[in-house]
Amino acid sequence: MCGRFAASRGPEELTGVFEVERWEPEETLAPDWNVAPTKSVYAVLERPLKGTGDPRPVRQLRPLKWGLVPSWAKSPEGAARMINARSETVHEKPSFRRAFEARRCIVPADGYYEWVTGAGERDLEVEGKKKRPRKQPYFVTPADGSVLAMAGLYEFWRDRTLPDDHPSAWWATCSVITLEAETGPLGVAPAEGPASLADIHPRMPLMLPRDRWDAWLDPGHTDPASLRGLLAAPEGGLMRAYAVGTAVSNVRNNGPELLRELEGPEEGTLF
């Protein structure tokens, strides 16, 4: 899955990488090294500019709230549970089907975090000596240092309790698509610990290769069968993973120090 990630790159860099045509400076987000559900994140999407009368889709960089709220939902209460959409069923699930056909986006990130229960901790848990095993966080990021372009979906939800001119009358939300994690070797693996993404977690966010960006973002591309072809796993061995400090486990902690690479898993969390 993808339950936490880092997104520190600013709009100047992202607009260049993704060839964005429009972004509003007043919508700039602060760098975030510990993005949790319901936080605002950048998303790259294509849609006509509101109020211009021009039907041409324009590539934009927009802030969206992470945790998708379907347009038909009565309330946004379930948003924190809708942070991920499974690639295998996204075309048929009522919560995601319409967005998959017409409202796709890319969620840029530095990388994502996953937590692994160490073998020693698992043994203690089995023996009944430890009720809550300590987990070692790992940071997973493109091995070449590029932006992680996560496939996403977005939706608009109208809060009917507010008047039309209220700034919070409309919610723009998103979800990250996941698929089965790679079982092949990591591009760069830690000296101690997991050798593949599947060793870390059975799911991973779908990283879109650059040659799929245009087709994925095109709102005129609506054929579900054709779109499902874009959900194929990328080439293997593109990612690296390394152990980071357990400070990232607390959502209140934030800063570039969370990405500091440890020489190995912290004591008590050996893989």
PDB file of C-alpha atoms in Angstrom:
ATOM      1  CA  MET A   1       0.000   0.000   0.000  1.00  0.00           C
ATOM      2  CA  CYS A   2       0.998   3.637   0.195  1.00  0.00           C
ATOM      3  CA  GLY A   3       0.083   5.078   3.580  1.00  0.00           C
ATOM      4  CA  ARG A   4       2.797   7.697   4.033  1.00  0.00           C
ATOM      5  CA  PHE A   5       5.188   9.436   1.667  1.00  0.00           C
ATOM      6  CA  ALA A   6       7.572  12.369   1.288  1.00  0.00           C
ATOM      7  CA  ALA A   7       6.930  15.261  -1.104  1.00  0.00           C
ATOM      8  CA  SER A   8       9.536  17.984  -0.763  1.00  0.00           C
ATOM      9  CA  ARG A   9       9.864  19.179  -4.371  1.00  0.00           C
ATOM     10  CA  GLY A  10       8.496  22.623  -5.129  1.00  0.00           C
ATOM     11  CA  PRO A  11       6.256  23.790  -7.980  1.00  0.00           C
ATOM     12  CA  GLU A  12       9.159  25.278  -9.943  1.00  0.00           C
ATOM     13  CA  GLU A  13      10.747  21.847 -10.308  1.00  0.00           C
ATOM     14  CA  LEU A  14       7.509  19.908 -10.752  1.00  0.00           C
ATOM     15  CA  THR A  15       6.141  22.194 -13.464  1.00  0.00           C
ATOM     16  CA  GLY A  16       9.325  21.585 -15.446  1.00  0.00           C
ATOM     17  CA  VAL A  17       9.447  17.828 -14.938  1.00  0.00           C
ATOM     18  CA  PHE A  18       5.802  17.297 -15.889  1.00  0.00           C
ATOM     19  CA  GLU A  19       5.557  20.100 -18.492  1.00  0.00           C
ATOM     20  CA  VAL A  20       2.798  21.822 -16.544  1.00  0.00           C
ATOM     21  CA  GLU A  21       1.070  24.727 -18.283  1.00  0.00           C
ATOM     22  CA  ARG A  22      -0.735  26.246 -15.306  1.00  0.00           C
ATOM     23  CA  TRP A  23      -0.289  26.532 -11.572  1.00  0.00           C
ATOM     24  CA  GLU A  24      -1.333  29.226  -9.122  1.00  0.00           C
ATOM     25  CA  PRO A  25       1.419  30.616  -6.846  1.00  0.00           C
ATOM     26  CA  GLU A  26      -1.094  31.145  -4.031  1.00  0.00           C
ATOM     27  CA  GLU A  27      -1.676  27.374  -3.991  1.00  0.00           C
ATOM     28  CA  THR A  28       1.977  26.590  -3.182  1.00  0.00           C
ATOM     29  CA  LEU A  29       2.415  23.884  -0.556  1.00  0.00           C
ATOM     30  CA  ALA A  30       5.255  23.686   1.942  1.00  0.00           C
ATOM     31  CA  PRO A  31       7.707  20.789   1.551  1.00  0.00           C
ATOM     32  CA  ASP A  32       6.424  17.778   3.478  1.00  0.00           C
ATOM     33  CA  TRP A  33       8.608  14.836   4.482  1.00  0.00           C
ATOM     34  CA  ASN A  34       5.814  13.001   6.295  1.00  0.00           C
ATOM     35  CA  VAL A  35       2.648  13.155   4.191  1.00  0.00           C
ATOM     36  CA  ALA A  36      -0.219  11.384   5.946  1.00  0.00           C
ATOM     37  CA  PRO A  37      -3.835  10.751   4.842  1.00  0.00           C
ATOM     38  CA  THR A  38      -6.077  13.850   4.563  1.00  0.00           C
ATOM     39  CA  LYS A  39      -3.107  16.185   4.025  1.00  0.00           C
ATOM     40  CA  SER A  40      -2.928  18.363   0.916  1.00  0.00           C
ATOM     41  CA  VAL A  41      -0.594  17.105  -1.812  1.00  0.00           C
ATOM     42  CA  TYR A  42       0.376  18.214  -5.300  1.00  0.00           C
ATOM     43  CA  ALA A  43      -1.231  16.459  -8.248  1.00  0.00           C
ATOM     44  CA  VAL A  44      -0.644  16.844 -11.967  1.00  0.00           C
ATOM     45  CA  LEU A  45      -3.879  16.675 -13.957  1.00  0.00           C
ATOM     46  CA  GLU A  46      -5.438  17.812 -17.220  1.00  0.00           C
ATOM     47  CA  ARG A  47      -8.804  19.576 -17.447  1.00  0.00           C
ATOM     48  CA  PRO A  48     -10.206  22.766 -19.026  1.00  0.00           C
ATOM     49  CA  LEU A  49      -9.500  25.967 -17.125  1.00  0.00           C
ATOM     50  CA  LYS A  50     -12.546  27.100 -15.180  1.00  0.00           C
ATOM     51  CA  GLY A  51     -14.214  30.271 -16.383  1.00  0.00           C
ATOM     52  CA  THR A  52     -12.325  30.585 -19.676  1.00  0.00           C
ATOM     53  CA  GLY A  53     -14.857  28.952 -21.977  1.00  0.00           C
ATOM     54  CA  ASP A  54     -11.992  27.066 -23.635  1.00  0.00           C
ATOM     55  CA  PRO A  55     -12.741  23.315 -23.740  1.00  0.00           C
ATOM     56  CA  ARG A  56      -9.086  22.426 -24.318  1.00  0.00           C
ATOM     57  CA  PRO A  57      -7.630  20.367 -21.446  1.00  0.00           C
ATOM     58  CA  VAL A  58      -4.722  22.163 -19.790  1.00  0.00           C
ATOM     59  CA  ARG A  59      -2.034  20.397 -17.772  1.00  0.00           C
ATOM     60  CA  GLN A  60      -2.130  21.840 -14.262  1.00  0.00           C
ATOM     61  CA  LEU A  61      -0.412  21.445 -10.909  1.00  0.00           C
ATOM     62  CA  ARG A  62      -3.110  21.475  -8.243  1.00  0.00           C
ATOM     63  CA  PRO A  63      -3.259  20.856  -4.487  1.00  0.00           C
ATOM     64  CA  LEU A  64      -5.626  18.016  -3.622  1.00  0.00           C
ATOM     65  CA  LYS A  65      -6.567  16.453  -0.317  1.00  0.00           C
ATOM     66  CA  TRP A  66      -5.224  12.888  -0.032  1.00  0.00           C
ATOM     67  CA  GLY A  67      -8.161  10.556   0.571  1.00  0.00           C
ATOM     68  CA  LEU A  68     -10.740  10.345  -2.198  1.00  0.00           C
ATOM     69  CA  VAL A  69     -14.338  11.361  -1.547  1.00  0.00           C
ATOM     70  CA  PRO A  70     -16.664  10.103  -4.332  1.00  0.00           C
ATOM     71  CA  SER A  71     -18.946  12.776  -5.803  1.00  0.00           C
ATOM     72  CA  TRP A  72     -21.986  10.827  -4.606  1.00  0.00           C
ATOM     73  CA  ALA A  73     -20.825  10.453  -0.987  1.00  0.00           C
ATOM     74  CA  LYS A  74     -23.120  11.916   1.664  1.00  0.00           C
ATOM     75  CA  SER A  75     -20.159  13.049   3.764  1.00  0.00           C
ATOM     76  CA  PRO A  76     -16.338  13.081   3.559  1.00  0.00           C
ATOM     77  CA  GLU A  77     -15.931  10.957   6.688  1.00  0.00           C
ATOM     78  CA  GLY A  78     -14.466   7.958   4.850  1.00  0.00           C
ATOM     79  CA  ALA A  79     -11.723   9.915   3.071  1.00  0.00           C
ATOM     80  CA  ALA A  80      -8.897   8.629   5.275  1.00  0.00           C
ATOM     81  CA  ARG A  81      -9.783   5.068   4.210  1.00  0.00           C
ATOM     82  CA  MET A  82      -9.752   5.924   0.489  1.00  0.00           C
ATOM     83  CA  ILE A  83      -6.087   6.826   0.112  1.00  0.00           C
ATOM     84  CA  ASN A  84      -5.372   3.816  -2.129  1.00  0.00           C
ATOM     85  CA  ALA A  85      -7.170   2.167  -5.065  1.00  0.00           C
ATOM     86  CA  ARG A  86      -6.209  -1.347  -6.152  1.00  0.00           C
ATOM     87  CA  SER A  87      -5.158  -1.583  -9.809  1.00  0.00           C
ATOM     88  CA  GLU A  88      -6.866  -4.949 -10.164  1.00  0.00           C
ATOM     89  CA  THR A  89     -10.345  -3.587  -9.331  1.00  0.00           C
ATOM     90  CA  VAL A  90     -10.169   0.191  -9.870  1.00  0.00           C
ATOM     91  CA  HIS A  91     -12.170  -0.075 -13.118  1.00  0.00           C
ATOM     92  CA  GLU A  92     -15.154  -1.693 -11.406  1.00  0.00           C
ATOM     93  CA  LYS A  93     -15.332  -0.325  -7.849  1.00  0.00           C
ATOM     94  CA  PRO A  94     -18.126   2.266  -7.510  1.00  0.00           C
ATOM     95  CA  SER A  95     -15.893   4.620  -5.526  1.00  0.00           C
ATOM     96  CA  PHE A  96     -13.236   4.749  -8.245  1.00  0.00           C
ATOM     97  CA  ARG A  97     -14.826   3.693 -11.553  1.00  0.00           C
ATOM     98  CA  ARG A  98     -15.877   7.141 -12.795  1.00  0.00           C
ATOM     99  CA  ALA A  99     -12.601   8.774 -11.777  1.00  0.00           C
ATOM    100  CA  PHE A 100     -10.636   6.012 -13.503  1.00  0.00           C
ATOM    101  CA  GLU A 101     -12.433   6.741 -16.752  1.00  0.00           C
ATOM    102  CA  ALA A 102     -12.162  10.535 -16.699  1.00  0.00           C
ATOM    103  CA  ARG A 103     -10.212  11.995 -13.754  1.00  0.00           C
ATOM    104  CA  ARG A 104      -6.730  10.543 -13.565  1.00  0.00           C
ATOM    105  CA  CYS A 105      -3.728  12.337 -12.137  1.00  0.00           C
ATOM    106  CA  ILE A 106      -0.100  11.897 -11.141  1.00  0.00           C
ATOM    107  CA  VAL A 107       0.896  12.399  -7.509  1.00  0.00           C
ATOM    108  CA  PRO A 108       4.593  13.375  -7.403  1.00  0.00           C
ATOM    109  CA  ALA A 109       6.688  12.212  -4.457  1.00  0.00           C
ATOM    110  CA  ASP A 110      10.282  11.796  -3.341  1.00  0.00           C
ATOM    111  CA  GLY A 111       9.398   8.271  -2.254  1.00  0.00           C
ATOM    112  CA  TYR A 112       7.187   6.406   0.201  1.00  0.00           C
ATOM    113  CA  TYR A 113       7.546   4.775   3.610  1.00  0.00           C
ATOM    114  CA  GLU A 114       6.721   1.229   4.636  1.00  0.00           C
ATOM    115  CA  TRP A 115       7.158  -0.517   7.966  1.00  0.00           C
ATOM    116  CA  VAL A 116       8.643  -3.993   8.359  1.00  0.00           C
ATOM    117  CA  THR A 117       8.331  -6.168  11.443  1.00  0.00           C
ATOM    118  CA  GLY A 118      11.786  -7.583  12.109  1.00  0.00           C
ATOM    119  CA  ALA A 119      12.283 -11.353  12.345  1.00  0.00           C
ATOM    120  CA  GLY A 120      13.395 -11.066  15.962  1.00  0.00           C
ATOM    121  CA  GLU A 121      10.334  -9.052  16.823  1.00  0.00           C
ATOM    122  CA  ARG A 122       8.075 -11.572  15.076  1.00  0.00           C
ATOM    123  CA  ASP A 123       9.620 -14.405  17.089  1.00  0.00           C
ATOM    124  CA  LEU A 124       8.932 -12.563  20.342  1.00  0.00           C
ATOM    125  CA  GLU A 125       5.361 -11.946  19.248  1.00  0.00           C
ATOM    126  CA  VAL A 126       4.849 -15.640  18.450  1.00  0.00           C
ATOM    127  CA  GLU A 127       6.258 -16.566  21.856  1.00  0.00           C
ATOM    128  CA  GLY A 128       3.860 -14.159  23.510  1.00  0.00           C
ATOM    129  CA  LYS A 129       6.662 -12.051  24.948  1.00  0.00           C
ATOM    130  CA  LYS A 130       5.750  -8.921  23.020  1.00  0.00           C
ATOM    131  CA  LYS A 131       2.234  -7.802  22.223  1.00  0.00           C
ATOM    132  CA  ARG A 132       3.081  -4.957  19.860  1.00  0.00           C
ATOM    133  CA  PRO A 133       6.132  -5.719  17.720  1.00  0.00           C
ATOM    134  CA  ARG A 134       8.394  -2.800  16.902  1.00  0.00           C
ATOM    135  CA  LYS A 135       8.531  -2.104  13.189  1.00  0.00           C
ATOM    136  CA  GLN A 136      11.439  -0.765  11.166  1.00  0.00           C
ATOM    137  CA  PRO A 137      10.502   1.976   8.675  1.00  0.00           C
ATOM    138  CA  TYR A 138      12.052   1.905   5.212  1.00  0.00           C
ATOM    139  CA  PHE A 139      12.071   4.658   2.617  1.00  0.00           C
ATOM    140  CA  VAL A 140      11.515   3.527  -0.982  1.00  0.00           C
ATOM    141  CA  THR A 141      12.585   5.912  -3.729  1.00  0.00           C
ATOM    142  CA  PRO A 142      13.660   5.829  -7.402  1.00  0.00           C
ATOM    143  CA  ALA A 143      17.244   4.589  -7.564  1.00  0.00           C
ATOM    144  CA  ASP A 144      18.191   7.320 -10.052  1.00  0.00           C
ATOM    145  CA  GLY A 145      16.977  10.143  -7.787  1.00  0.00           C
ATOM    146  CA  SER A 146      14.114  11.135 -10.080  1.00  0.00           C
ATOM    147  CA  VAL A 147      10.586  12.096  -9.014  1.00  0.00           C
ATOM    148  CA  LEU A 148       8.336   9.173  -8.103  1.00  0.00           C
ATOM    149  CA  ALA A 149       5.310   9.652 -10.396  1.00  0.00           C
ATOM    150  CA  MET A 150       2.526   7.766  -8.620  1.00  0.00           C
ATOM    151  CA  ALA A 151      -0.621   6.996 -10.608  1.00  0.00           C
ATOM    152  CA  GLY A 152      -3.633   8.601  -8.995  1.00  0.00           C
ATOM    153  CA  LEU A 153      -7.317   9.443  -9.359  1.00  0.00           C
ATOM    154  CA  TYR A 154      -9.115  12.608  -8.315  1.00  0.00           C
ATOM    155  CA  GLU A 155     -12.686  13.619  -7.594  1.00  0.00           C
ATOM    156  CA  PHE A 156     -14.754  16.679  -6.675  1.00  0.00           C
ATOM    157  CA  TRP A 157     -17.226  16.577  -3.800  1.00  0.00           C
ATOM    158  CA  ARG A 158     -19.809  19.273  -3.020  1.00  0.00           C
ATOM    159  CA  ASP A 159     -20.471  20.063   0.637  1.00  0.00           C
ATOM    160  CA  ARG A 160     -24.206  20.752   0.529  1.00  0.00           C
ATOM    161  CA  THR A 161     -24.152  22.285   4.017  1.00  0.00           C
ATOM    162  CA  LEU A 162     -22.295  25.333   2.644  1.00  0.00           C
ATOM    163  CA  PRO A 163     -23.391  28.046   0.187  1.00  0.00           C
ATOM    164  CA  ASP A 164     -22.048  28.057  -3.360  1.00  0.00           C
ATOM    165  CA  ASP A 165     -19.676  30.962  -2.738  1.00  0.00           C
ATOM    166  CA  HIS A 166     -18.067  29.439   0.354  1.00  0.00           C
ATOM    167  CA  PRO A 167     -14.343  28.640  -0.181  1.00  0.00           C
ATOM    168  CA  SER A 168     -14.839  25.141   1.250  1.00  0.00           C
ATOM    169  CA  ALA A 169     -17.998  24.323  -0.710  1.00  0.00           C
ATOM    170  CA  TRP A 170     -16.034  22.044  -3.040  1.00  0.00           C
ATOM    171  CA  TRP A 171     -13.499  19.407  -1.999  1.00  0.00           C
ATOM    172  CA  ALA A 172     -10.868  18.212  -4.479  1.00  0.00           C
ATOM    173  CA  THR A 173      -9.514  14.858  -3.326  1.00  0.00           C
ATOM    174  CA  CYS A 174      -7.297  12.074  -4.649  1.00  0.00           C
ATOM    175  CA  SER A 175      -6.219   8.471  -4.218  1.00  0.00           C
ATOM    176  CA  VAL A 176      -3.008   6.613  -5.140  1.00  0.00           C
ATOM    177  CA  ILE A 177      -3.253   3.408  -7.185  1.00  0.00           C
ATOM    178  CA  THR A 178      -1.405   0.356  -5.886  1.00  0.00           C
ATOM    179  CA  LEU A 179      -0.483  -3.045  -7.313  1.00  0.00           C
ATOM    180  CA  GLU A 180       1.310  -6.183  -6.198  1.00  0.00           C
ATOM    181  CA  ALA A 181       4.848  -5.422  -5.085  1.00  0.00           C
ATOM    182  CA  GLU A 182       7.819  -6.513  -7.166  1.00  0.00           C
ATOM    183  CA  THR A 183       9.376  -9.802  -6.137  1.00  0.00           C
ATOM    184  CA  GLY A 184      12.560  -9.223  -8.142  1.00  0.00           C
ATOM    185  CA  PRO A 185      15.660  -7.614  -6.640  1.00  0.00           C
ATOM    186  CA  LEU A 186      15.721  -3.941  -5.750  1.00  0.00           C
ATOM    187  CA  GLY A 187      17.782  -1.631  -7.916  1.00  0.00           C
ATOM    188  CA  VAL A 188      19.729  -0.740  -4.764  1.00  0.00           C
ATOM    189  CA  ALA A 189      19.118  -2.927  -1.729  1.00  0.00           C
ATOM    190  CA  PRO A 190      20.253  -2.294   1.861  1.00  0.00           C
ATOM    191  CA  ALA A 191      23.226  -4.288   3.137  1.00  0.00           C
ATOM    192  CA  GLU A 192      20.946  -5.688   5.841  1.00  0.00           C
ATOM    193  CA  GLY A 193      17.251  -6.161   5.340  1.00  0.00           C
ATOM    194  CA  PRO A 194      14.791  -6.656   2.483  1.00  0.00           C
ATOM    195  CA  ALA A 195      16.085  -7.633  -0.958  1.00  0.00           C
ATOM    196  CA  SER A 196      12.847  -6.833  -2.822  1.00  0.00           C
ATOM    197  CA  LEU A 197       9.833  -4.568  -2.482  1.00  0.00           C
ATOM    198  CA  ALA A 198       7.687  -7.620  -1.739  1.00  0.00           C
ATOM    199  CA  ASP A 199       9.901  -8.300   1.286  1.00  0.00           C
ATOM    200  CA  ILE A 200       8.840  -4.916   2.639  1.00  0.00           C
ATOM    201  CA  HIS A 201       5.108  -4.983   1.834  1.00  0.00           C
ATOM    202  CA  PRO A 202       2.888  -7.043  -0.523  1.00  0.00           C
ATOM    203  CA  ARG A 203       1.623  -3.857  -2.248  1.00  0.00           C
ATOM    204  CA  MET A 204       3.346  -0.827  -3.752  1.00  0.00           C
ATOM    205  CA  PRO A 205       2.202   2.394  -5.439  1.00  0.00           C
ATOM    206  CA  LEU A 206       2.047   2.237  -9.231  1.00  0.00           C
ATOM    207  CA  MET A 207       4.985   4.221 -10.596  1.00  0.00           C
ATOM    208  CA  LEU A 208       4.151   5.549 -14.052  1.00  0.00           C
ATOM    209  CA  PRO A 209       7.066   5.568 -16.506  1.00  0.00           C
ATOM    210  CA  ARG A 210       7.464   8.844 -18.401  1.00  0.00           C
ATOM    211  CA  ASP A 211       6.189   7.291 -21.656  1.00  0.00           C
ATOM    212  CA  ARG A 212       2.775   6.697 -20.018  1.00  0.00           C
ATOM    213  CA  TRP A 213       2.247  10.181 -18.584  1.00  0.00           C
ATOM    214  CA  ASP A 214       0.461  11.706 -21.564  1.00  0.00           C
ATOM    215  CA  ALA A 215      -1.957   8.817 -22.067  1.00  0.00           C
ATOM    216  CA  TRP A 216      -2.675   8.567 -18.335  1.00  0.00           C
ATOM    217  CA  LEU A 217      -3.450  12.274 -17.942  1.00  0.00           C
ATOM    218  CA  ASP A 218      -5.495  12.627 -21.157  1.00  0.00           C
ATOM    219  CA  PRO A 219      -9.164  13.074 -20.074  1.00  0.00           C
ATOM    220  CA  GLY A 220     -10.249  12.144 -23.600  1.00  0.00           C
ATOM    221  CA  HIS A 221      -8.839   8.671 -23.085  1.00  0.00           C
ATOM    222  CA  THR A 222     -11.895   6.963 -21.573  1.00  0.00           C
ATOM    223  CA  ASP A 223     -11.931   3.361 -22.797  1.00  0.00           C
ATOM    224  CA  PRO A 224     -11.598   1.181 -19.666  1.00  0.00           C
ATOM    225  CA  ALA A 225      -9.970  -1.727 -21.500  1.00  0.00           C
ATOM    226  CA  SER A 226      -7.315   0.513 -23.025  1.00  0.00           C
ATOM    227  CA  LEU A 227      -6.757   2.334 -19.746  1.00  0.00           C
ATOM    228  CA  ARG A 228      -6.182  -0.922 -17.888  1.00  0.00           C
ATOM    229  CA  GLY A 229      -3.143  -1.468 -20.080  1.00  0.00           C
ATOM    230  CA  LEU A 230      -1.560   1.567 -18.424  1.00  0.00           C
ATOM    231  CA  LEU A 231      -1.795  -0.190 -15.050  1.00  0.00           C
ATOM    232  CA  ALA A 232       0.912  -2.724 -15.904  1.00  0.00           C
ATOM    233  CA  ALA A 233       3.840  -2.938 -13.521  1.00  0.00           C
ATOM    234  CA  PRO A 234       6.833  -0.820 -14.568  1.00  0.00           C
ATOM    235  CA  GLU A 235      10.214  -2.277 -15.385  1.00  0.00           C
ATOM    236  CA  GLY A 236      11.719  -3.970 -12.339  1.00  0.00           C
ATOM    237  CA  GLY A 237      14.765  -2.884 -10.403  1.00  0.00           C
ATOM    238  CA  LEU A 238      14.099   0.859 -10.607  1.00  0.00           C
ATOM    239  CA  MET A 239      13.774   1.431  -6.872  1.00  0.00           C
ATOM    240  CA  ARG A 240      16.045   1.516  -3.864  1.00  0.00           C
ATOM    241  CA  ALA A 241      15.070   1.065  -0.227  1.00  0.00           C
ATOM    242  CA  TYR A 242      16.881   1.927   2.959  1.00  0.00           C
ATOM    243  CA  ALA A 243      16.165   1.988   6.672  1.00  0.00           C
ATOM    244  CA  VAL A 244      15.235   5.301   8.301  1.00  0.00           C
ATOM    245  CA  GLY A 245      14.693   6.297  11.912  1.00  0.00           C
ATOM    246  CA  THR A 246      11.473   5.474  13.738  1.00  0.00           C
ATOM    247  CA  ALA A 247      10.752   9.192  14.176  1.00  0.00           C
ATOM    248  CA  VAL A 248       8.764   9.036  10.914  1.00  0.00           C
ATOM    249  CA  SER A 249       6.236   6.796  12.650  1.00  0.00           C
ATOM    250  CA  ASN A 250       4.900   9.874  14.448  1.00  0.00           C
ATOM    251  CA  VAL A 251       2.948  12.041  11.991  1.00  0.00           C
ATOM    252  CA  ARG A 252       3.812  15.150  14.011  1.00  0.00           C
ATOM    253  CA  ASN A 253       7.479  14.764  13.068  1.00  0.00           C
ATOM    254  CA  ASN A 254       8.500  16.451   9.849  1.00  0.00           C
ATOM    255  CA  GLY A 255      11.715  17.556   8.178  1.00  0.00           C
ATOM    256  CA  PRO A 256      14.465  16.324   5.843  1.00  0.00           C
ATOM    257  CA  GLU A 257      16.131  14.461   8.709  1.00  0.00           C
ATOM    258  CA  LEU A 258      13.389  11.819   8.394  1.00  0.00           C
ATOM    259  CA  LEU A 259      15.029  10.689   5.137  1.00  0.00           C
ATOM    260  CA  ARG A 260      18.454  10.188   6.723  1.00  0.00           C
ATOM    261  CA  GLU A 261      19.708   6.737   5.789  1.00  0.00           C
ATOM    262  CA  LEU A 262      20.648   4.426   8.654  1.00  0.00           C
ATOM    263  CA  GLU A 263      23.549   2.027   8.288  1.00  0.00           C
ATOM    264  CA  GLY A 264      21.142  -0.788   9.167  1.00  0.00           C
ATOM    265  CA  PRO A 265      17.865  -1.472  10.964  1.00  0.00           C
ATOM    266  CA  GLU A 266      17.574   0.083  14.424  1.00  0.00           C
ATOM    267  CA  GLU A 267      18.258  -2.145  17.400  1.00  0.00           C
ATOM    268  CA  GLY A 268      15.334  -4.412  18.133  1.00  0.00           C
ATOM    269  CA  THR A 269      13.987  -4.217  14.592  1.00  0.00           C
ATOM    270  CA  LEU A 270      16.420  -6.490  12.758  1.00  0.00           C
ATOM    271  CA  PHE A 271      14.886  -7.800   9.550  1.00  0.00           C
TER     272      PHE A 271
END
